[in-house]
């Protein structure tokens, strides 16, 4: 999104006199729609779950952002089924199309061009859902905790303040966590198997 945002910033400077890069930060959070938190342990095999990508503005507000979701840490146990940018409200512009590389969904974006198109996030603490990524969880996902990361490492990613300044380097990028534990049926089968082995061992010793 750097090319798209660069053009928007250049236009803003020419039209309304915005210039400079602010030092204020923003925050990118990954929130599971099923729990409303960054962690879930309730997803059954062969089920889907949606990750919300949330931008929260710092003291200098935000004109928008394009970021990525790196799900390589959960492969091959998850696959992406759908993904989309969420445009509307204060960030009504789509700058480029999100894309799945096979391990990352890049350029999840929403933006504005205040005062002409959208208001942007005008105050610290204001939030907007940049987009969503929906995953299918398969039985290939082992047991444990798997991290899905947010970043701005895609070729067209960046985060802007309300004046159009790039604040990617001072933005906080948070992760989401998928905890996988054996399903109750699997635990019961394991217990039965262990019990059978113990009984067989006792029979051989008697």
Coordinates of N, CA and C in Angstrom, one line a residue:
X1 N 0.8 -1.2 0.0 CA 0.0 0.0 0.0 C 0.8 1.3 0.0
X2 N 2.2 1.1 0.1 CA 3.0 2.3 0.1 C 2.8 3.2 -1.1
X3 N 2.7 2.6 -2.3 CA 2.5 3.3 -3.5 C 1.1 4.1 -3.5
X4 N 0.1 3.4 -3.0 CA -1.2 4.0 -3.0 C -1.2 5.2 -2.0
X5 N -0.7 4.9 -0.8 CA -0.7 5.9 0.3 C 0.3 7.1 -0.1
X6 N 1.3 6.8 -0.8 CA 2.2 7.9 -1.2 C 1.5 8.8 -2.1
X7 N 0.7 8.3 -3.1 CA -0.1 9.2 -3.9 C -1.1 10.0 -3.1
X8 N -1.8 9.3 -2.2 CA -2.7 10.1 -1.4 C -2.1 11.2 -0.5
X9 N -0.9 10.9 0.0 CA -0.2 11.9 0.8 C 0.2 13.0 0.0
X10 N 0.7 12.8 -1.2 CA 1.1 13.8 -2.1 C 0.0 14.7 -2.5
X11 N -1.2 14.1 -2.7 CA -2.4 14.9 -3.1 C -2.8 15.8 -1.9
X12 N -2.7 15.2 -0.7 CA -3.1 15.9 0.5 C -2.2 17.1 0.7
X13 N -1.0 17.0 0.5 CA 0.0 18.1 0.7 C -0.3 19.2 -0.3
X14 N -0.6 18.8 -1.5 CA -0.9 19.8 -2.5 C -2.2 20.5 -2.3
X15 N -3.2 19.8 -1.8 CA -4.5 20.4 -1.7 C -4.8 21.1 -0.4
X16 N -4.3 20.6 0.7 CA -4.7 21.1 2.0 C -3.5 21.4 2.8
X17 N -2.3 21.3 2.3 CA -1.1 21.7 3.0 C -0.7 20.8 4.1
X18 N -1.1 19.6 4.1 CA -0.6 18.6 5.1 C 0.8 18.2 4.7
X19 N 1.7 18.1 5.8 CA 3.0 17.8 5.5 C 3.6 17.2 6.8
X20 N 4.7 16.5 6.6 CA 5.5 16.0 7.8 C 5.0 14.6 8.3
X21 N 5.8 14.0 9.1 CA 5.5 12.7 9.6 C 5.4 12.9 11.2
X22 N 4.3 12.5 11.7 CA 4.1 12.7 13.2 C 4.7 11.5 13.9
X23 N 5.1 11.7 15.1 CA 5.7 10.6 15.9 C 4.7 9.8 16.7
X24 N 3.4 10.2 16.6 CA 2.3 9.5 17.4 C 2.2 8.1 16.8
X25 N 1.8 7.2 17.7 CA 1.7 5.8 17.3 C 0.2 5.4 17.1
X26 N 0.0 4.2 16.5 CA -1.3 3.6 16.4 C -1.2 2.2 16.9
X27 N -2.3 1.4 17.0 CA -2.2 0.1 17.4 C -3.0 -0.8 16.4
X28 N -2.5 -1.9 16.1 CA -3.2 -2.9 15.2 C -3.4 -4.1 16.1
X29 N -4.7 -4.5 16.3 CA -5.1 -5.7 17.1 C -5.7 -6.7 16.2
X30 N -5.5 -8.0 16.5 CA -6.2 -9.1 15.9 C -7.1 -9.7 16.9
X31 N -8.4 -9.7 16.6 CA -9.5 -10.1 17.5 C -10.3 -11.2 16.9
X32 N -10.5 -12.3 17.6 CA -11.3 -13.4 17.1 C -12.8 -13.0 17.3
X33 N -13.6 -13.1 16.2 CA -15.0 -12.7 16.3 C -15.8 -13.6 17.2
X34 N -15.3 -14.8 17.4 CA -16.1 -15.7 18.2 C -16.0 -15.4 19.7
X35 N -14.9 -14.8 20.1 CA -14.6 -14.5 21.5 C -14.6 -13.1 21.9
X36 N -14.3 -12.2 20.9 CA -14.1 -10.8 21.2 C -12.8 -10.5 21.9
X37 N -11.8 -11.5 21.8 CA -10.5 -11.3 22.4 C -9.5 -11.8 21.4
X38 N -8.2 -11.7 21.8 CA -7.1 -12.1 20.9 C -6.8 -13.6 21.0
X39 N -7.5 -14.3 21.9 CA -7.3 -15.7 22.1 C -8.5 -16.5 22.1
X40 N -8.4 -17.7 21.4 CA -9.6 -18.6 21.4 C -9.1 -20.1 21.6
X41 N -9.9 -20.9 22.3 CA -9.6 -22.3 22.4 C -10.8 -23.1 22.2
X42 N -11.8 -22.6 21.5 CA -13.1 -23.2 21.3 C -13.4 -23.6 19.9
X43 N -12.4 -23.7 19.1 CA -12.7 -24.0 17.6 C -12.5 -25.5 17.4
X44 N -13.6 -26.1 17.0 CA -13.6 -27.6 16.7 C -12.9 -27.8 15.3
X45 N -12.4 -29.0 15.1 CA -11.9 -29.4 13.8 C -13.0 -29.2 12.8
X46 N -12.5 -28.9 11.6 CA -13.5 -28.7 10.4 C -14.4 -27.5 10.7
X47 N -14.1 -26.6 11.5 CA -14.9 -25.4 11.7 C -14.1 -24.2 11.2
X48 N -14.9 -23.1 11.1 CA -14.3 -21.8 10.6 C -14.3 -20.8 11.7
X49 N -13.4 -19.9 11.7 CA -13.4 -18.8 12.7 C -12.8 -17.5 12.0
X50 N -13.4 -16.4 12.3 CA -13.0 -15.1 11.7 C -12.2 -14.2 12.6
X51 N -11.1 -13.7 12.0 CA -10.2 -12.8 12.7 C -10.5 -11.4 12.2
X52 N -10.7 -10.5 13.1 CA -11.0 -9.1 12.8 C -9.7 -8.3 13.0
X53 N -9.4 -7.5 12.0 CA -8.1 -6.7 12.0 C -8.6 -5.2 12.4
X54 N -8.1 -4.8 13.6 CA -8.6 -3.5 14.1 C -7.5 -2.5 14.2
X55 N -7.8 -1.3 13.7 CA -6.9 -0.2 13.8 C -7.4 0.8 14.9
X56 N -6.5 1.1 15.9 CA -6.9 2.1 16.9 C -5.9 3.3 16.8
X57 N -6.4 4.5 16.7 CA -5.6 5.7 16.5 C -4.9 6.1 17.7
X58 N -3.7 6.7 17.6 CA -3.0 7.3 18.6 C -3.4 8.8 18.7
X59 N -2.6 9.6 19.5 CA -2.9 11.0 19.7 C -3.1 11.8 18.4
X60 N -2.4 11.4 17.3 CA -2.5 12.2 16.1 C -3.5 11.7 15.1
X61 N -4.4 10.8 15.6 CA -5.4 10.3 14.7 C -4.9 9.4 13.6
X62 N -5.7 9.0 12.7 CA -5.3 8.1 11.6 C -6.1 8.3 10.3
X63 N -5.4 8.4 9.2 CA -6.1 8.5 7.9 C -6.4 7.1 7.4
X64 N -5.9 6.1 8.0 CA -6.1 4.7 7.6 C -4.8 3.9 7.6
X65 N -4.9 2.7 7.2 CA -3.8 1.8 7.2 C -4.0 0.6 6.3
X66 N -2.9 0.0 5.9 CA -2.9 -1.3 5.2 C -2.0 -2.2 5.9
X67 N -2.4 -3.3 6.4 CA -1.5 -4.2 7.2 C -1.7 -5.7 6.7
X68 N -0.9 -6.5 7.3 CA -0.9 -7.9 6.9 C -1.2 -8.8 8.1
X69 N -1.7 -10.0 7.8 CA -1.9 -11.0 8.9 C -1.1 -12.2 8.5
X70 N -0.1 -12.5 9.3 CA 0.9 -13.6 9.0 C 0.4 -14.8 9.8
X71 N -0.2 -15.9 9.1 CA -0.7 -17.1 9.7 C 0.2 -18.3 9.5
X72 N 1.5 -18.0 9.1 CA 2.4 -19.1 8.9 C 2.7 -20.0 10.1
X73 N 2.5 -19.4 11.3 CA 2.7 -20.1 12.5 C 1.7 -21.2 12.8
X74 N 0.6 -21.1 12.1 CA -0.5 -22.1 12.3 C -0.6 -23.1 11.2
X75 N 0.3 -23.0 10.2 CA 0.2 -24.0 9.1 C 0.7 -25.3 9.5
X76 N 0.3 -26.4 8.9 CA -0.8 -26.5 7.9 C -2.2 -26.7 8.4
X77 N -2.3 -26.4 9.7 CA -3.6 -26.7 10.4 C -4.7 -25.7 10.1
X78 N -4.4 -24.6 9.5 CA -5.5 -23.6 9.1 C -5.3 -23.2 7.6
X79 N -6.4 -23.0 7.0 CA -6.4 -22.5 5.6 C -7.3 -21.3 5.5
X80 N -7.0 -20.3 4.7 CA -7.8 -19.1 4.5 C -9.0 -19.5 3.6
X81 N -10.2 -19.2 4.0 CA -11.4 -19.4 3.2 C -11.9 -18.1 2.5
X82 N -11.9 -17.0 3.3 CA -12.3 -15.7 2.7 C -11.5 -14.6 3.4
X83 N -11.4 -13.5 2.8 CA -10.8 -12.3 3.4 C -11.3 -11.1 2.7
X84 N -11.4 -9.9 3.4 CA -11.9 -8.7 2.8 C -11.6 -7.5 3.6
X85 N -11.5 -6.4 2.9 CA -11.3 -5.1 3.6 C -12.7 -4.6 4.1
X86 N -12.7 -3.9 5.1 CA -14.0 -3.3 5.6 C -13.9 -1.8 5.4
X87 N -14.7 -1.3 4.5 CA -14.7 0.1 4.2 C -16.0 0.7 4.6
X88 N -16.0 2.0 5.0 CA -17.2 2.6 5.4 C -16.9 3.5 6.6
X89 N -17.9 4.3 7.0 CA -17.8 5.2 8.2 C -16.6 6.2 8.0
X90 N -15.7 6.3 9.0 CA -14.7 7.3 8.8 C -13.6 6.9 7.8
X91 N -13.5 5.6 7.4 CA -12.5 5.1 6.5 C -13.2 4.4 5.3
X92 N -13.7 5.2 4.4 CA -14.5 4.6 3.3 C -13.8 4.2 2.0
X93 N -12.5 4.4 2.0 CA -11.7 4.2 0.8 C -11.0 2.8 0.8
X94 N -11.0 2.1 -0.3 CA -10.3 0.9 -0.5 C -9.1 1.2 -1.4
X95 N -7.9 1.0 -0.8 CA -6.7 1.3 -1.6 C -5.9 0.0 -1.9
X96 N -6.2 -0.5 -3.0 CA -5.7 -1.8 -3.4 C -6.5 -2.9 -2.8
X97 N -6.3 -4.1 -3.4 CA -7.0 -5.3 -3.0 C -6.2 -6.2 -2.1
X98 N -6.8 -6.7 -1.0 CA -6.0 -7.6 -0.1 C -5.7 -8.9 -0.9
X99 N -4.6 -9.6 -0.6 CA -4.2 -10.8 -1.3 C -3.6 -11.8 -0.3
X100 N -3.9 -13.1 -0.6 CA -3.4 -14.2 0.2 C -2.2 -14.8 -0.5
X101 N -1.1 -14.8 0.2 CA 0.2 -15.4 -0.4 C 0.3 -16.9 -0.1
X102 N -0.5 -17.4 0.7 CA -0.4 -18.8 1.1 C 0.1 -18.9 2.6
X103 N 0.7 -17.9 3.1 CA 1.1 -17.8 4.5 C 0.7 -16.5 5.1
X104 N 0.3 -15.5 4.3 CA 0.0 -14.2 4.8 C -1.1 -13.6 3.9
X105 N -2.0 -12.8 4.6 CA -3.0 -12.0 3.9 C -2.5 -10.6 4.0
X106 N -2.1 -10.0 2.9 CA -1.5 -8.7 2.8 C -2.5 -7.6 2.3
X107 N -2.2 -6.4 2.7 CA -2.9 -5.2 2.3 C -4.4 -5.2 2.7
X108 N -4.6 -5.6 4.0 CA -5.9 -5.5 4.6 C -6.1 -4.0 4.9
X109 N -6.9 -3.3 4.2 CA -6.9 -1.9 4.3 C -8.2 -1.2 4.3
X110 N -8.2 0.0 4.9 CA -9.3 1.0 4.9 C -8.7 2.3 5.0
X111 N -9.2 3.3 4.3 CA -8.5 4.6 4.3 C -9.5 5.8 4.1
X112 N -9.0 7.0 4.2 CA -9.8 8.2 4.0 C -8.9 9.2 3.4
X113 N -9.6 10.3 2.9 CA -8.9 11.5 2.3 C -9.6 12.7 2.9
X114 N -9.4 13.0 4.2 CA -10.1 14.1 4.8 C -9.5 15.4 4.3
X115 N -10.4 16.4 4.1 CA -11.8 16.5 4.4 C -12.7 16.1 3.3
X116 N -12.1 15.5 2.2 CA -12.9 15.3 1.0 C -13.6 13.9 1.0
X117 N -13.0 12.9 1.4 CA -13.6 11.6 1.5 C -13.3 10.9 2.8
X118 N -14.3 10.9 3.7 CA -14.2 10.3 5.0 C -13.5 11.3 6.0
X119 N -13.8 11.1 7.2 CA -13.2 12.0 8.3 C -11.9 11.4 8.8
X120 N -11.6 10.1 8.6 CA -10.5 9.5 9.3 C -10.8 9.3 10.8
X121 N -9.9 8.7 11.5 CA -10.0 8.6 13.0 C -9.4 9.8 13.6
X122 N -10.3 10.7 14.1 CA -9.9 12.0 14.5 C -9.3 12.2 15.9
X123 N -9.4 11.2 16.7 CA -9.0 11.3 18.1 C -8.3 10.0 18.6
X124 N -7.5 10.1 19.5 CA -6.9 9.0 20.1 C -7.9 8.0 20.7
X125 N -7.8 6.7 20.5 CA -8.7 5.8 21.0 C -9.8 5.4 20.0
X126 N -10.0 6.2 19.0 CA -11.0 5.8 18.0 C -10.5 4.5 17.2
X127 N -11.4 3.6 16.9 CA -11.0 2.4 16.2 C -11.9 2.1 15.0
X128 N -11.3 1.3 14.1 CA -12.0 0.9 12.9 C -11.5 -0.4 12.5
X129 N -12.5 -1.3 12.1 CA -12.1 -2.6 11.5 C -11.6 -2.5 10.1
X130 N -10.3 -2.7 9.9 CA -9.7 -2.6 8.6 C -10.2 -3.7 7.7
X131 N -10.5 -4.9 8.3 CA -10.9 -6.0 7.4 C -11.0 -7.3 8.3
X132 N -11.3 -8.4 7.6 CA -11.5 -9.7 8.3 C -10.8 -10.8 7.5
X133 N -10.4 -11.8 8.2 CA -9.8 -13.0 7.5 C -10.5 -14.2 8.2
X134 N -11.1 -15.1 7.4 CA -11.7 -16.3 7.9 C -10.9 -17.5 7.6
X135 N -10.7 -18.3 8.6 CA -9.9 -19.5 8.5 C -10.7 -20.8 8.7
X136 N -10.3 -21.8 8.1 CA -10.8 -23.2 8.4 C -9.8 -24.0 9.1
X137 N -10.2 -24.5 10.3 CA -9.3 -25.3 11.1 C -9.4 -26.8 10.8
X138 N -8.3 -27.4 10.5 CA -8.4 -28.8 10.1 C -7.8 -29.7 11.3
X139 N -7.9 -31.0 11.1 CA -7.4 -31.9 12.1 C -5.8 -31.9 12.1
X140 N -5.2 -31.3 11.1 CA -3.8 -31.3 11.0 C -3.1 -30.3 12.0
X141 N -4.0 -29.5 12.6 CA -3.4 -28.6 13.6 C -3.1 -29.4 14.9
X142 N -1.8 -29.4 15.2 CA -1.4 -30.1 16.4 C -1.9 -29.4 17.7
X143 N -1.6 -30.1 18.8 CA -2.0 -29.5 20.1 C -1.0 -28.4 20.5
X144 N -1.5 -27.4 21.1 CA -0.6 -26.3 21.5 C -1.2 -24.9 21.3
X145 N -0.4 -23.9 21.4 CA -0.8 -22.5 21.2 C -0.1 -22.0 19.9
X146 N -0.9 -21.5 19.0 CA -0.4 -21.0 17.7 C -0.6 -19.5 17.6
X147 N 0.4 -18.8 17.1 CA 0.4 -17.4 17.1 C 0.2 -16.9 15.6
X148 N -0.8 -16.0 15.4 CA -1.0 -15.3 14.2 C -0.6 -13.9 14.4
X149 N 0.3 -13.3 13.5 CA 0.8 -12.0 13.8 C 0.3 -11.0 12.8
X150 N 0.2 -9.7 13.4 CA -0.1 -8.6 12.5 C 1.2 -7.9 12.2
X151 N 1.4 -7.3 11.0 CA 2.6 -6.5 10.7 C 2.3 -5.6 9.5
X152 N 3.2 -4.8 9.1 CA 3.1 -4.0 7.9 C 4.3 -4.3 7.0
X153 N 4.6 -5.6 6.9 CA 5.7 -6.0 6.1 C 5.4 -6.3 4.6
X154 N 4.1 -6.2 4.3 CA 3.7 -6.4 2.9 C 4.2 -5.3 2.0
X155 N 4.4 -5.5 0.7 CA 4.9 -4.5 -0.2 C 4.1 -3.2 -0.3
X156 N 2.8 -3.3 0.0 CA 2.0 -2.1 0.0 C 1.4 -1.7 1.3
X157 N 2.0 -2.2 2.4 CA 1.5 -1.9 3.7 C 2.0 -0.6 4.3
X158 N 1.2 0.1 5.1 CA 1.7 1.2 5.9 C 0.6 1.7 6.8
X159 N 0.9 2.5 7.8 CA -0.1 3.0 8.7 C 0.2 4.6 8.7
X160 N -0.9 5.3 8.6 CA -0.9 6.8 8.5 C -1.5 7.5 9.7
X161 N -1.0 8.6 10.1 CA -1.7 9.5 11.0 C -2.7 10.3 10.2
X162 N -3.5 11.2 10.9 CA -4.5 11.9 10.3 C -4.0 12.9 9.2
X163 N -2.8 13.4 9.4 CA -2.2 14.3 8.5 C -1.5 13.6 7.3
X164 N -1.6 12.3 7.2 CA -1.1 11.6 6.1 C 0.4 11.1 6.3
X165 N 0.9 11.4 7.5 CA 2.3 11.0 7.8 C 2.4 9.5 8.1
X166 N 3.4 8.8 7.6 CA 3.6 7.4 7.8 C 4.1 7.2 9.3
X167 N 3.4 6.4 10.0 CA 3.7 6.1 11.4 C 3.9 4.6 11.7
X168 N 4.2 3.9 10.6 CA 4.4 2.5 10.7 C 5.4 2.1 11.8
X169 N 6.5 2.8 11.8 CA 7.6 2.4 12.7 C 7.3 2.6 14.2
X170 N 6.3 3.4 14.5 CA 5.9 3.6 15.9 C 4.5 3.0 16.2
X171 N 4.0 2.2 15.3 CA 2.8 1.5 15.5 C 3.0 0.2 16.3
X172 N 2.1 -0.1 17.2 CA 2.2 -1.4 17.9 C 1.4 -2.4 17.2
X173 N 2.0 -3.6 16.8 CA 1.3 -4.7 16.1 C 1.2 -5.8 17.1
X174 N -0.1 -6.2 17.4 CA -0.4 -7.3 18.3 C -0.7 -8.6 17.6
X175 N -0.7 -9.7 18.3 CA -1.0 -11.0 17.7 C -2.3 -11.5 18.2
X176 N -2.7 -12.6 17.5 CA -3.8 -13.4 18.0 C -3.3 -14.8 18.3
X177 N -4.0 -15.6 19.1 CA -3.6 -16.9 19.5 C -4.7 -17.9 19.4
X178 N -4.4 -19.0 18.8 CA -5.3 -20.1 18.6 C -4.8 -21.3 19.4
X179 N -5.5 -21.7 20.5 CA -5.1 -22.8 21.3 C -5.9 -24.0 20.9
X180 N -5.2 -25.1 20.6 CA -5.8 -26.3 20.2 C -5.5 -27.4 21.2
X181 N -6.6 -28.0 21.7 CA -6.5 -29.1 22.7 C -7.3 -30.3 22.2
X182 N -7.0 -31.5 22.6 CA -7.7 -32.6 22.1 C -9.2 -32.5 22.4
X183 N -10.0 -32.9 21.4 CA -11.5 -32.9 21.6 C -11.9 -34.0 22.6
X184 N -13.0 -33.8 23.3 CA -13.4 -34.8 24.4 C -13.4 -36.2 23.9
X185 N -13.9 -36.5 22.7 CA -13.9 -37.8 22.1 C -12.5 -38.4 22.0
X186 N -11.6 -37.5 21.6 CA -10.2 -38.0 21.4 C -9.6 -38.3 22.7
X187 N -9.9 -37.5 23.7 CA -9.4 -37.8 25.1 C -9.9 -39.1 25.6
X188 N -11.2 -39.3 25.4 CA -11.8 -40.6 25.9 C -11.2 -41.8 25.2
X189 N -11.0 -41.7 23.9 CA -10.3 -42.8 23.1 C -8.9 -43.0 23.6
X190 N -8.2 -41.9 23.9 CA -6.8 -42.1 24.4 C -6.8 -42.8 25.8
X191 N -7.8 -42.4 26.6 CA -7.9 -43.0 28.0 C -8.2 -44.5 27.9
X192 N -9.1 -44.8 26.9 CA -9.5 -46.2 26.8 C -8.3 -47.0 26.2
X193 N -7.5 -46.4 25.3 CA -6.3 -47.1 24.8 C -5.3 -47.4 25.8
X194 N -5.1 -46.3 26.7 CA -4.1 -46.5 27.8 C -4.5 -47.5 28.8
X195 N -5.9 -47.5 29.0 CA -6.4 -48.5 30.0 C -6.2 -49.9 29.5
X196 N -6.5 -50.1 28.2 CA -6.3 -51.4 27.6 C -4.9 -51.9 27.6
X197 N -4.0 -50.9 27.4 CA -2.6 -51.3 27.5 C -2.2 -51.7 28.9
X198 N -2.7 -51.0 29.9 CA -2.4 -51.4 31.3 C -2.9 -52.7 31.6
X199 N -4.2 -53.0 31.2 CA -4.7 -54.3 31.5 C -4.0 -55.4 30.8
X200 N -3.6 -55.2 29.6 CA -2.8 -56.2 28.8 C -1.5 -56.5 29.5
X201 N -0.8 -55.4 30.0 CA 0.4 -55.6 30.7 C 0.3 -56.4 32.0
X202 N -0.8 -56.1 32.7 CA -1.1 -56.9 34.0 C -1.3 -58.3 33.7
X203 N -2.1 -58.6 32.6 CA -2.3 -60.0 32.2 C -1.1 -60.8 31.9
X204 N -0.1 -60.1 31.2 CA 1.1 -60.8 30.9 C 2.0 -61.1 32.1
X205 N 1.8 -60.2 33.1 CA 2.6 -60.4 34.3 C 2.1 -61.5 35.3
X206 N 0.8 -61.8 35.2 CA 0.1 -62.7 36.1 C 0.4 -64.2 35.6

